[in-house]
Amino acid sequence: MALVAGAVAFSGTGAATLNGDELATISAASRSLAGLWELARNIDGHFLPYYLFMHFWVKAGTAELWLRLPSAVAIGVAAWFLADLGRRLHSVRAGVIGAALFAILPSVSYYGAFARSYAFAAAAVVFSFWALHRAVERPGGGRWVTYGVAVALVCCTHLFAVLALPAHLALVRRGVLVRMAVALGIGGLPAVVLGLVGFGERHAISWIPQRGPEVWLKFPKMAAGSTWAGVLLFVVALAGAVVLWKSTAGRDRRHDGDSGSAGRELGAGEGRRWAVAGVGWLVLPPLLLLAVSQLVTPAYVDRYLFVTAPALALLAGVAVAGVPRFPVPAGVALVLVGGLLAAPDQVTVREENGRFENIPWALRVVKAEPEDAIVYGQSQLRAGFDYYADAAMPDDVLRTGDVPDADGFGYPERSEVAAALKGRDRVWVVWRGTKQAGLQGDSVPRVAQVRQAGFEPVSVKHSADLPGLTVALFERKSERKPERKPARTPTRTSARK
């Protein structure tokens, strides 16, 4: 199932082009180690562990498939640990069905073919629950070290992945309290460091709007990547928690290949702890993320909650495996129904605009003529045009350097737009967002500056999906001279009478 999940995730690349976040990964990873450190001191510091990994990965290239391959591998790793965790908690069937359900989620196809750390975070969280089960089941020094390493990986893959860790506390009991606390404390140190860094750089997510509790209604879609498949699996997952709560045996399990472990009974108390832990893994991240948004800074974004997707699939797998009669046909049926419900979203994530920032489309819209200029509403957008452009582009009249800013992902630019456009009659303006975002108000200052320089839009196109890209052609206003009225010819009076 690990290979299947990894392959399905990798196929999520499809025709989908890189978006701004993935281009930021290229920008960060392509810098020197000193440059990467300088960047982390100003923005995206909590991504530093991932950027360090990608720094060495991109030395072999920056093609789309190569950039996204690590995320697909991470999904395969997550599926393997998920299948084994399901076996440990209930049965082999539960693990296999849970991994299969995980593989069919559109969110898995999206983040498994996405050059960011979200797939790594999901894999690390699954690994942490797997390692905790081993350590609690048969306490030993080596197992607690593994658990501490797993917690550290969770903290290093994404700052908000740590919101799944409080669910571990449901498994605390007297015999393991001290060792678990030590492992959590030492493994959680990266979260403290990266959390302080992230708090100092919270301006980087200032674009995130404040959310209210109503966003929880969209959570099944956020976790699964599909509304109806998400709702179905969420309901089944809750039933899976009930199965764990009532569980008293795991007759199909063989822990670690150790002799004498087959048929070892899962006590009612342990089953209840894991039922609470599983539900906590599923629902605590959105609850805590909204609390962070309300108390610290707005931060509620669906991709920060991808770590809950494995919990959704695992609990649903346990529910189906717990069906008294015909659990295998029931599991196959759930996978098929879930796959059919998710099919439209699976198609969407594989389209060219599957990452909602279609730069090749924008390049096709730009029909450059000699002496045309181009202005970017957001400086960092030009990185995508540099990556995909394979023909002559309009003159980038504001750009003053080819190296990105040391403290961000933008490029050095001239500040005087009117002076840069002097002598130009046509200018293409590209910005991230809707038409209205650029043409109304001042949310995209560059558009207003182009207008102030004497240009007016003659063509405006948007890539349809939100936020998307807008490409507009501006032409210089013609300076029309007032029309002269023809002089009246005086009426001649005849001299003859």
Short mmCIF file of C-alpha atoms in Angstrom, two decimals:
data_model
loop_
_atom_site.label_atom_id
_atom_site.label_comp_id
_atom_site.label_asym_id
_atom_site.label_seq_id
_atom_site.Cartn_x
_atom_site.Cartn_y
_atom_site.Cartn_z
CA MET A 1 0.00 0.00 0.00
CA ALA A 2 2.95 2.32 0.58
CA LEU A 3 4.02 1.99 -3.05
CA VAL A 4 0.44 2.46 -4.25
CA ALA A 5 -0.06 5.58 -2.14
CA GLY A 6 3.28 7.03 -3.25
CA ALA A 7 2.49 6.32 -6.90
CA VAL A 8 -0.99 7.84 -6.64
CA ALA A 9 0.47 10.90 -4.95
CA PHE A 10 3.17 11.28 -7.56
CA SER A 11 0.57 11.00 -10.31
CA GLY A 12 -1.04 14.07 -8.74
CA THR A 13 1.60 16.12 -10.52
CA GLY A 14 -0.29 15.56 -13.76
CA ALA A 15 -0.17 18.76 -15.79
CA ALA A 16 -0.36 20.97 -12.68
CA THR A 17 2.18 23.76 -12.82
CA LEU A 18 4.25 25.05 -9.92
CA ASN A 19 2.63 27.73 -7.82
CA GLY A 20 4.14 30.58 -5.84
CA ASP A 21 4.89 28.49 -2.75
CA GLU A 22 6.75 25.89 -4.79
CA LEU A 23 8.67 28.59 -6.62
CA ALA A 24 9.61 29.97 -3.21
CA THR A 25 11.05 26.55 -2.42
CA ILE A 26 13.25 26.77 -5.54
CA SER A 27 14.30 30.28 -4.64
CA ALA A 28 15.25 29.32 -1.08
CA ALA A 29 16.88 26.00 -1.90
CA SER A 30 18.95 27.48 -4.74
CA ARG A 31 20.74 29.94 -2.44
CA SER A 32 24.02 29.36 -0.69
CA LEU A 33 23.88 28.11 2.89
CA ALA A 34 24.78 31.61 4.05
CA GLY A 35 22.04 33.07 1.84
CA LEU A 36 19.55 30.54 3.15
CA TRP A 37 20.40 31.49 6.71
CA GLU A 38 19.95 35.17 5.88
CA LEU A 39 16.55 34.40 4.36
CA ALA A 40 15.50 32.39 7.43
CA ARG A 41 16.35 35.34 9.66
CA ASN A 42 13.71 37.42 7.88
CA ILE A 43 11.03 35.10 6.50
CA ASP A 44 10.08 31.40 6.46
CA GLY A 45 12.46 30.59 9.30
CA HIS A 46 10.23 27.70 10.42
CA PHE A 47 10.74 26.12 6.97
CA LEU A 48 14.53 26.11 7.42
CA PRO A 49 14.84 22.30 8.00
CA TYR A 50 12.87 21.61 4.81
CA TYR A 51 14.79 24.23 2.84
CA LEU A 52 18.07 22.67 3.99
CA PHE A 53 16.94 19.29 2.69
CA MET A 54 15.83 20.79 -0.62
CA HIS A 55 19.09 22.78 -0.87
CA PHE A 56 20.89 19.51 -1.52
CA TRP A 57 18.03 17.92 -3.45
CA VAL A 58 17.88 20.66 -6.13
CA LYS A 59 21.56 20.22 -6.93
CA ALA A 60 20.31 17.43 -9.21
CA GLY A 61 17.81 19.74 -10.94
CA THR A 62 14.67 21.79 -10.54
CA ALA A 63 12.28 20.04 -12.94
CA GLU A 64 8.70 19.82 -11.68
CA LEU A 65 8.71 16.05 -11.23
CA TRP A 66 12.06 16.06 -9.43
CA LEU A 67 11.00 18.86 -7.07
CA ARG A 68 7.82 17.03 -6.12
CA LEU A 69 9.26 13.52 -5.84
CA PRO A 70 10.28 13.85 -2.13
CA SER A 71 6.69 14.67 -1.19
CA ALA A 72 5.42 11.59 -3.02
CA VAL A 73 7.98 9.46 -1.19
CA ALA A 74 6.85 10.99 2.10
CA ILE A 75 3.27 9.98 1.30
CA GLY A 76 4.44 6.42 0.68
CA VAL A 77 6.22 6.42 4.05
CA ALA A 78 3.11 7.79 5.75
CA ALA A 79 0.98 5.05 4.18
CA TRP A 80 3.36 2.32 5.38
CA PHE A 81 3.35 3.52 8.97
CA LEU A 82 -0.41 4.06 8.78
CA ALA A 83 -1.00 0.49 7.62
CA ASP A 84 1.16 -0.90 10.40
CA LEU A 85 -0.43 1.34 13.01
CA GLY A 86 -3.85 0.10 11.93
CA ARG A 87 -2.61 -3.48 12.30
CA ARG A 88 -1.33 -2.72 15.78
CA LEU A 89 -4.54 -1.03 16.89
CA HIS A 90 -7.03 -3.46 15.39
CA SER A 91 -6.12 -5.80 12.55
CA VAL A 92 -4.26 -6.17 9.27
CA ARG A 93 -7.52 -5.38 7.49
CA ALA A 94 -7.85 -2.09 9.36
CA GLY A 95 -4.34 -1.09 8.36
CA VAL A 96 -4.71 -2.01 4.70
CA ILE A 97 -8.13 -0.38 4.33
CA GLY A 98 -6.94 2.74 6.16
CA ALA A 99 -3.89 3.05 3.89
CA ALA A 100 -6.09 2.51 0.81
CA LEU A 101 -8.51 5.23 1.93
CA PHE A 102 -5.55 7.52 2.57
CA ALA A 103 -4.30 6.90 -0.98
CA ILE A 104 -7.59 7.89 -2.65
CA LEU A 105 -7.89 11.28 -0.93
CA PRO A 106 -7.50 14.24 -3.31
CA SER A 107 -5.60 16.06 -0.57
CA VAL A 108 -3.00 13.27 -0.70
CA SER A 109 -2.70 13.68 -4.47
CA TYR A 110 -2.33 17.43 -3.99
CA TYR A 111 0.25 17.55 -1.22
CA GLY A 112 1.99 14.41 -2.44
CA ALA A 113 2.80 16.33 -5.61
CA PHE A 114 3.60 19.64 -3.97
CA ALA A 115 7.13 20.93 -3.38
CA ARG A 116 6.53 21.99 0.20
CA SER A 117 6.85 20.21 3.53
CA TYR A 118 3.21 19.28 4.17
CA ALA A 119 3.57 15.64 3.07
CA PHE A 120 6.67 15.38 5.28
CA ALA A 121 4.65 16.72 8.21
CA ALA A 122 1.89 14.14 7.68
CA ALA A 123 4.46 11.32 7.49
CA ALA A 124 6.20 12.54 10.65
CA VAL A 125 2.92 12.70 12.59
CA VAL A 126 1.98 9.14 11.57
CA PHE A 127 5.49 8.02 12.52
CA SER A 128 5.13 9.67 15.92
CA PHE A 129 1.89 7.80 16.72
CA TRP A 130 3.42 4.54 15.48
CA ALA A 131 6.55 5.06 17.60
CA LEU A 132 4.44 5.96 20.64
CA HIS A 133 2.40 2.77 20.29
CA ARG A 134 5.62 0.69 20.28
CA ALA A 135 7.03 2.56 23.26
CA VAL A 136 3.87 2.33 25.36
CA GLU A 137 3.21 -1.27 24.43
CA ARG A 138 6.66 -2.49 25.46
CA PRO A 139 8.64 0.27 27.16
CA GLY A 140 12.36 0.29 26.43
CA GLY A 141 15.09 2.88 26.13
CA GLY A 142 15.55 2.46 22.38
CA ARG A 143 11.85 2.76 21.69
CA TRP A 144 11.58 5.97 23.66
CA VAL A 145 14.53 7.38 21.72
CA THR A 146 12.71 6.53 18.49
CA TYR A 147 9.63 8.29 19.81
CA GLY A 148 11.66 11.38 20.75
CA VAL A 149 13.17 11.46 17.26
CA ALA A 150 9.68 11.17 15.75
CA VAL A 151 8.46 14.12 17.83
CA ALA A 152 11.47 16.17 16.72
CA LEU A 153 10.70 15.34 13.09
CA VAL A 154 7.12 16.54 13.57
CA CYS A 155 8.43 19.83 14.93
CA CYS A 156 10.92 20.25 12.07
CA THR A 157 8.59 19.45 9.18
CA HIS A 158 6.03 22.18 9.87
CA LEU A 159 5.39 24.40 12.84
CA PHE A 160 1.65 23.72 12.97
CA ALA A 161 2.11 19.95 12.70
CA VAL A 162 2.78 20.05 16.44
CA LEU A 163 -0.95 20.68 16.96
CA ALA A 164 -1.44 16.93 16.54
CA LEU A 165 0.94 16.11 19.41
CA PRO A 166 -1.43 16.95 22.30
CA ALA A 167 -3.43 13.89 21.24
CA HIS A 168 -0.49 11.81 22.49
CA LEU A 169 -1.38 12.81 26.05
CA ALA A 170 -4.41 10.54 25.89
CA LEU A 171 -1.97 7.63 26.07
CA VAL A 172 -0.23 8.74 29.26
CA ARG A 173 -0.33 6.24 32.09
CA ARG A 174 1.53 5.82 35.32
CA GLY A 175 4.22 3.42 34.11
CA VAL A 176 5.36 5.55 31.15
CA LEU A 177 4.69 9.10 32.34
CA VAL A 178 8.29 10.10 33.10
CA ARG A 179 9.87 8.55 30.01
CA MET A 180 7.16 9.94 27.75
CA ALA A 181 7.55 13.42 29.27
CA VAL A 182 11.32 13.32 28.71
CA ALA A 183 10.94 12.19 25.09
CA LEU A 184 8.28 14.83 24.42
CA GLY A 185 10.33 17.53 26.12
CA ILE A 186 13.57 16.82 24.28
CA GLY A 187 11.87 16.06 20.95
CA GLY A 188 9.78 19.21 21.25
CA LEU A 189 12.75 21.57 21.56
CA PRO A 190 12.78 22.35 17.80
CA ALA A 191 9.15 23.48 18.11
CA VAL A 192 10.14 25.99 20.77
CA VAL A 193 12.94 27.41 18.64
CA LEU A 194 10.97 27.45 15.39
CA GLY A 195 7.90 28.77 17.20
CA LEU A 196 9.83 31.78 18.46
CA VAL A 197 11.23 32.32 14.98
CA GLY A 198 7.78 32.04 13.46
CA PHE A 199 6.30 34.49 15.95
CA GLY A 200 8.97 37.03 15.05
CA GLU A 201 8.18 36.55 11.36
CA ARG A 202 4.38 36.48 11.63
CA HIS A 203 4.25 39.39 9.17
CA ALA A 204 4.86 36.75 6.49
CA ILE A 205 1.31 35.40 6.97
CA SER A 206 -0.36 38.78 7.40
CA TRP A 207 -2.34 38.02 4.24
CA ILE A 208 -4.39 35.36 6.08
CA PRO A 209 -7.83 36.71 7.04
CA GLN A 210 -9.34 36.18 10.45
CA ARG A 211 -11.65 33.17 10.62
CA GLY A 212 -14.49 32.20 12.89
CA PRO A 213 -15.85 28.85 14.09
CA GLU A 214 -17.84 28.51 10.87
CA VAL A 215 -14.66 27.27 9.12
CA TRP A 216 -15.01 23.99 11.02
CA LEU A 217 -17.95 23.16 8.75
CA LYS A 218 -15.45 22.95 5.89
CA PHE A 219 -12.99 20.80 7.81
CA PRO A 220 -13.92 17.43 6.20
CA LYS A 221 -13.16 18.96 2.80
CA MET A 222 -9.93 20.48 4.10
CA ALA A 223 -8.73 17.12 5.40
CA ALA A 224 -9.86 14.98 2.47
CA GLY A 225 -9.66 17.48 -0.37
CA SER A 226 -13.23 16.61 -1.36
CA THR A 227 -16.48 17.70 0.25
CA TRP A 228 -18.61 14.58 -0.11
CA ALA A 229 -15.81 12.07 0.30
CA GLY A 230 -14.66 14.04 3.35
CA VAL A 231 -18.10 14.05 4.97
CA LEU A 232 -18.56 10.32 4.32
CA LEU A 233 -15.17 9.40 5.77
CA PHE A 234 -15.59 11.74 8.73
CA VAL A 235 -18.82 9.99 9.73
CA VAL A 236 -17.23 6.56 9.27
CA ALA A 237 -14.16 7.71 11.21
CA LEU A 238 -16.30 8.59 14.22
CA ALA A 239 -17.70 5.06 14.04
CA GLY A 240 -14.10 3.84 13.99
CA ALA A 241 -13.44 5.65 17.25
CA VAL A 242 -16.40 3.79 18.76
CA VAL A 243 -14.96 0.49 17.51
CA LEU A 244 -11.64 1.29 19.20
CA TRP A 245 -13.41 2.33 22.39
CA LYS A 246 -15.13 -1.05 22.56
CA SER A 247 -12.15 -3.00 21.26
CA THR A 248 -10.85 -5.85 23.39
CA ALA A 249 -8.81 -7.89 20.95
CA GLY A 250 -6.50 -7.55 18.01
CA ARG A 251 -6.37 -11.13 16.83
CA ASP A 252 -4.72 -10.43 13.47
CA ARG A 253 -1.83 -8.42 14.87
CA ARG A 254 1.81 -9.53 15.10
CA HIS A 255 3.85 -6.82 16.73
CA ASP A 256 7.35 -6.30 15.36
CA GLY A 257 7.60 -9.94 14.39
CA ASP A 258 8.26 -10.89 18.01
CA SER A 259 7.30 -14.41 18.96
CA GLY A 260 4.41 -14.78 21.30
CA SER A 261 2.81 -11.51 20.23
CA ALA A 262 0.17 -12.98 17.97
CA GLY A 263 -3.32 -12.58 19.31
CA ARG A 264 -2.18 -10.39 22.17
CA GLU A 265 -5.28 -8.79 23.57
CA LEU A 266 -5.85 -5.07 23.47
CA GLY A 267 -7.27 -4.18 26.86
CA ALA A 268 -10.42 -2.12 27.09
CA GLY A 269 -8.51 0.70 28.78
CA GLU A 270 -5.91 0.78 26.00
CA GLY A 271 -8.61 0.74 23.32
CA ARG A 272 -10.34 3.69 24.95
CA ARG A 273 -7.08 5.62 25.17
CA TRP A 274 -6.44 5.07 21.49
CA ALA A 275 -10.00 6.03 20.61
CA VAL A 276 -9.48 9.37 22.38
CA ALA A 277 -6.02 9.77 20.80
CA GLY A 278 -7.38 9.05 17.32
CA VAL A 279 -10.21 11.55 17.65
CA GLY A 280 -7.78 14.06 19.13
CA TRP A 281 -5.45 13.59 16.17
CA LEU A 282 -8.39 14.29 13.88
CA VAL A 283 -10.06 17.26 15.58
CA LEU A 284 -7.47 18.96 17.80
CA PRO A 285 -5.42 20.56 14.98
CA PRO A 286 -8.35 22.62 13.59
CA LEU A 287 -9.52 23.54 17.09
CA LEU A 288 -6.06 24.63 18.23
CA LEU A 289 -5.25 26.37 14.95
CA LEU A 290 -8.35 28.52 15.28
CA ALA A 291 -7.34 29.29 18.87
CA VAL A 292 -3.92 30.41 17.65
CA SER A 293 -5.65 32.54 15.02
CA GLN A 294 -7.81 34.24 17.62
CA LEU A 295 -5.20 34.69 20.33
CA VAL A 296 -1.93 35.27 18.44
CA THR A 297 -2.29 36.02 14.74
CA PRO A 298 -4.62 34.83 11.93
CA ALA A 299 -3.19 31.51 10.75
CA TYR A 300 -6.12 29.27 9.79
CA VAL A 301 -5.25 27.83 6.36
CA ASP A 302 -6.39 24.44 5.11
CA ARG A 303 -2.94 23.17 4.15
CA TYR A 304 -1.80 23.49 7.76
CA LEU A 305 -4.36 20.78 8.61
CA PHE A 306 -3.21 18.08 6.18
CA VAL A 307 -1.70 16.20 9.13
CA THR A 308 -5.26 15.16 10.06
CA ALA A 309 -5.82 13.27 6.78
CA PRO A 310 -4.08 10.07 8.00
CA ALA A 311 -6.24 10.05 11.14
CA LEU A 312 -9.37 10.35 9.01
CA ALA A 313 -8.34 7.36 6.90
CA LEU A 314 -7.09 5.27 9.83
CA LEU A 315 -10.25 5.60 11.92
CA ALA A 316 -12.42 4.90 8.86
CA GLY A 317 -10.35 1.78 8.16
CA VAL A 318 -10.84 0.59 11.75
CA ALA A 319 -14.59 1.15 11.46
CA VAL A 320 -14.91 -0.99 8.35
CA ALA A 321 -12.58 -3.68 9.68
CA GLY A 322 -14.80 -3.85 12.75
CA VAL A 323 -17.89 -4.78 10.74
CA PRO A 324 -19.03 -8.16 12.18
CA ARG A 325 -19.68 -9.76 8.82
CA PHE A 326 -17.96 -9.29 5.45
CA PRO A 327 -15.48 -6.59 6.50
CA VAL A 328 -13.37 -7.03 3.35
CA PRO A 329 -16.25 -6.39 0.88
CA ALA A 330 -17.30 -3.48 3.08
CA GLY A 331 -13.77 -2.07 2.92
CA VAL A 332 -13.62 -2.46 -0.85
CA ALA A 333 -17.02 -0.81 -1.17
CA LEU A 334 -15.97 2.16 0.98
CA VAL A 335 -12.77 2.64 -1.02
CA LEU A 336 -14.73 2.51 -4.29
CA VAL A 337 -17.50 4.85 -3.13
CA GLY A 338 -14.99 7.26 -1.63
CA GLY A 339 -12.96 7.15 -4.82
CA LEU A 340 -16.02 7.92 -6.95
CA LEU A 341 -17.04 10.83 -4.73
CA ALA A 342 -13.48 12.17 -4.84
CA ALA A 343 -13.00 11.66 -8.60
CA PRO A 344 -13.92 15.22 -9.69
CA ASP A 345 -11.42 16.68 -7.21
CA GLN A 346 -8.79 14.16 -8.29
CA VAL A 347 -9.20 15.44 -11.83
CA THR A 348 -8.99 19.06 -10.68
CA VAL A 349 -5.69 18.68 -8.85
CA ARG A 350 -4.17 17.15 -12.00
CA GLU A 351 -5.21 19.98 -14.32
CA GLU A 352 -2.76 22.64 -15.44
CA ASN A 353 -4.30 25.06 -12.96
CA GLY A 354 -4.43 22.39 -10.26
CA ARG A 355 -2.33 24.54 -7.93
CA PHE A 356 -4.46 27.66 -8.62
CA GLU A 357 -1.64 29.77 -10.06
CA ASN A 358 -1.40 29.02 -13.76
CA ILE A 359 1.69 30.82 -15.03
CA PRO A 360 1.86 28.99 -18.41
CA TRP A 361 -1.70 30.23 -19.05
CA ALA A 362 -0.56 33.77 -18.28
CA LEU A 363 2.35 33.39 -20.68
CA ARG A 364 -0.05 32.35 -23.43
CA VAL A 365 -2.19 35.41 -22.78
CA VAL A 366 0.77 37.77 -23.12
CA LYS A 367 1.12 38.51 -26.84
CA ALA A 368 4.23 40.63 -26.75
CA GLU A 369 5.06 43.14 -29.45
CA PRO A 370 8.38 44.96 -29.87
CA GLU A 371 8.89 47.64 -27.20
CA ASP A 372 6.19 46.16 -24.93
CA ALA A 373 6.90 46.33 -21.21
CA ILE A 374 5.78 44.12 -18.33
CA VAL A 375 5.12 45.06 -14.71
CA TYR A 376 4.47 42.54 -11.93
CA GLY A 377 1.92 43.36 -9.27
CA GLN A 378 3.92 41.26 -6.81
CA SER A 379 7.67 41.21 -7.34
CA GLN A 380 8.05 37.50 -6.64
CA LEU A 381 5.74 36.59 -9.54
CA ARG A 382 8.57 37.07 -12.00
CA ALA A 383 10.24 33.93 -10.63
CA GLY A 384 7.49 31.85 -12.24
CA PHE A 385 7.78 33.68 -15.54
CA ASP A 386 11.55 33.16 -15.47
CA TYR A 387 10.96 29.45 -14.82
CA TYR A 388 8.39 28.82 -17.56
CA ALA A 389 9.07 31.42 -20.27
CA ASP A 390 10.48 29.83 -23.42
CA ALA A 391 10.03 32.75 -25.80
CA ALA A 392 10.77 36.46 -25.92
CA MET A 393 9.10 38.31 -23.08
CA PRO A 394 8.18 41.99 -22.80
CA ASP A 395 10.87 44.15 -21.24
CA ASP A 396 10.91 43.86 -17.43
CA VAL A 397 11.37 47.62 -17.01
CA LEU A 398 11.33 47.67 -13.19
CA ARG A 399 13.81 44.89 -12.55
CA THR A 400 17.28 45.99 -11.51
CA GLY A 401 18.89 42.64 -10.63
CA ASP A 402 18.67 38.91 -11.33
CA VAL A 403 19.29 37.78 -7.74
CA PRO A 404 16.29 37.66 -5.38
CA ASP A 405 16.27 39.88 -2.32
CA ALA A 406 18.33 38.45 0.52
CA ASP A 407 15.46 38.90 2.97
CA GLY A 408 12.60 37.63 0.80
CA PHE A 409 11.47 36.21 -2.52
CA GLY A 410 11.00 39.44 -4.44
CA TYR A 411 13.53 41.06 -6.75
CA PRO A 412 15.16 44.50 -6.63
CA GLU A 413 13.04 46.98 -8.57
CA ARG A 414 12.98 50.61 -9.59
CA SER A 415 10.54 52.64 -7.57
CA GLU A 416 9.56 55.18 -10.27
CA VAL A 417 7.08 53.37 -12.49
CA ALA A 418 6.31 56.41 -14.64
CA ALA A 419 10.00 56.94 -15.44
CA ALA A 420 10.47 53.25 -16.26
CA LEU A 421 7.55 53.36 -18.70
CA LYS A 422 8.67 56.53 -20.44
CA GLY A 423 8.54 56.06 -24.21
CA ARG A 424 6.37 52.91 -23.94
CA ASP A 425 2.90 52.69 -25.41
CA ARG A 426 1.90 49.22 -24.18
CA VAL A 427 2.51 47.52 -20.85
CA TRP A 428 1.40 44.11 -19.60
CA VAL A 429 0.55 43.97 -15.90
CA VAL A 430 0.32 40.65 -14.07
CA TRP A 431 -0.86 40.26 -10.49
CA ARG A 432 -1.96 37.52 -8.13
CA GLY A 433 -5.67 37.84 -7.38
CA THR A 434 -8.89 38.78 -9.09
CA LYS A 435 -9.50 41.55 -11.62
CA GLN A 436 -11.22 43.64 -8.98
CA ALA A 437 -8.27 43.28 -6.60
CA GLY A 438 -6.07 45.17 -9.02
CA LEU A 439 -8.47 47.51 -10.76
CA GLN A 440 -10.41 48.63 -7.70
CA GLY A 441 -8.88 50.02 -4.54
CA ASP A 442 -5.19 49.98 -3.75
CA SER A 443 -4.51 46.34 -2.82
CA VAL A 444 -2.12 46.04 -5.79
CA PRO A 445 -0.22 49.37 -5.79
CA ARG A 446 1.67 48.65 -9.02
CA VAL A 447 -1.57 48.68 -11.01
CA ALA A 448 -2.48 52.11 -9.66
CA GLN A 449 1.02 53.37 -10.45
CA VAL A 450 0.73 52.20 -14.06
CA ARG A 451 -2.54 54.09 -14.39
CA GLN A 452 -1.00 57.19 -12.84
CA ALA A 453 1.73 56.94 -15.46
CA GLY A 454 -0.90 57.58 -18.14
CA PHE A 455 -2.09 54.11 -19.09
CA GLU A 456 -5.53 52.57 -19.20
CA PRO A 457 -6.58 48.88 -19.42
CA VAL A 458 -7.78 47.62 -22.80
CA SER A 459 -7.84 43.88 -22.00
CA VAL A 460 -8.11 42.08 -18.65
CA LYS A 461 -8.21 38.29 -18.19
CA HIS A 462 -8.32 36.13 -15.06
CA SER A 463 -7.39 32.45 -14.73
CA ALA A 464 -10.83 31.64 -13.26
CA ASP A 465 -9.86 29.86 -10.04
CA LEU A 466 -9.24 31.85 -6.87
CA PRO A 467 -6.98 33.51 -6.09
CA GLY A 468 -5.58 32.87 -9.56
CA LEU A 469 -3.67 35.26 -11.79
CA THR A 470 -4.84 38.32 -13.69
CA VAL A 471 -3.17 39.47 -16.89
CA ALA A 472 -4.03 42.94 -18.20
CA LEU A 473 -2.84 44.91 -21.20
CA PHE A 474 -2.58 48.66 -20.63
CA GLU A 475 -2.10 51.21 -23.38
CA ARG A 476 -1.05 54.79 -23.06
CA LYS A 477 -3.93 57.22 -23.20
CA SER A 478 -3.95 59.07 -26.48
CA GLU A 479 -3.45 62.79 -25.98
CA ARG A 480 -6.21 64.04 -28.17
CA LYS A 481 -6.17 67.66 -29.14
CA PRO A 482 -9.53 69.38 -28.97
CA GLU A 483 -11.20 69.36 -32.35
CA ARG A 484 -11.34 72.70 -34.09
CA LYS A 485 -14.63 73.75 -35.43
CA PRO A 486 -14.41 74.88 -39.09
CA ALA A 487 -14.34 78.64 -39.40
CA ARG A 488 -17.58 80.20 -40.53
CA THR A 489 -17.40 81.78 -43.93
CA PRO A 490 -18.75 85.30 -43.66
CA THR A 491 -21.79 86.05 -45.82
CA ARG A 492 -20.93 88.48 -48.54
CA THR A 493 -23.33 91.28 -49.18
CA SER A 494 -23.76 92.09 -52.78
CA ALA A 495 -22.63 95.61 -53.73
CA ARG A 496 -25.27 95.76 -56.36
CA LYS A 497 -28.62 96.98 -55.42
#
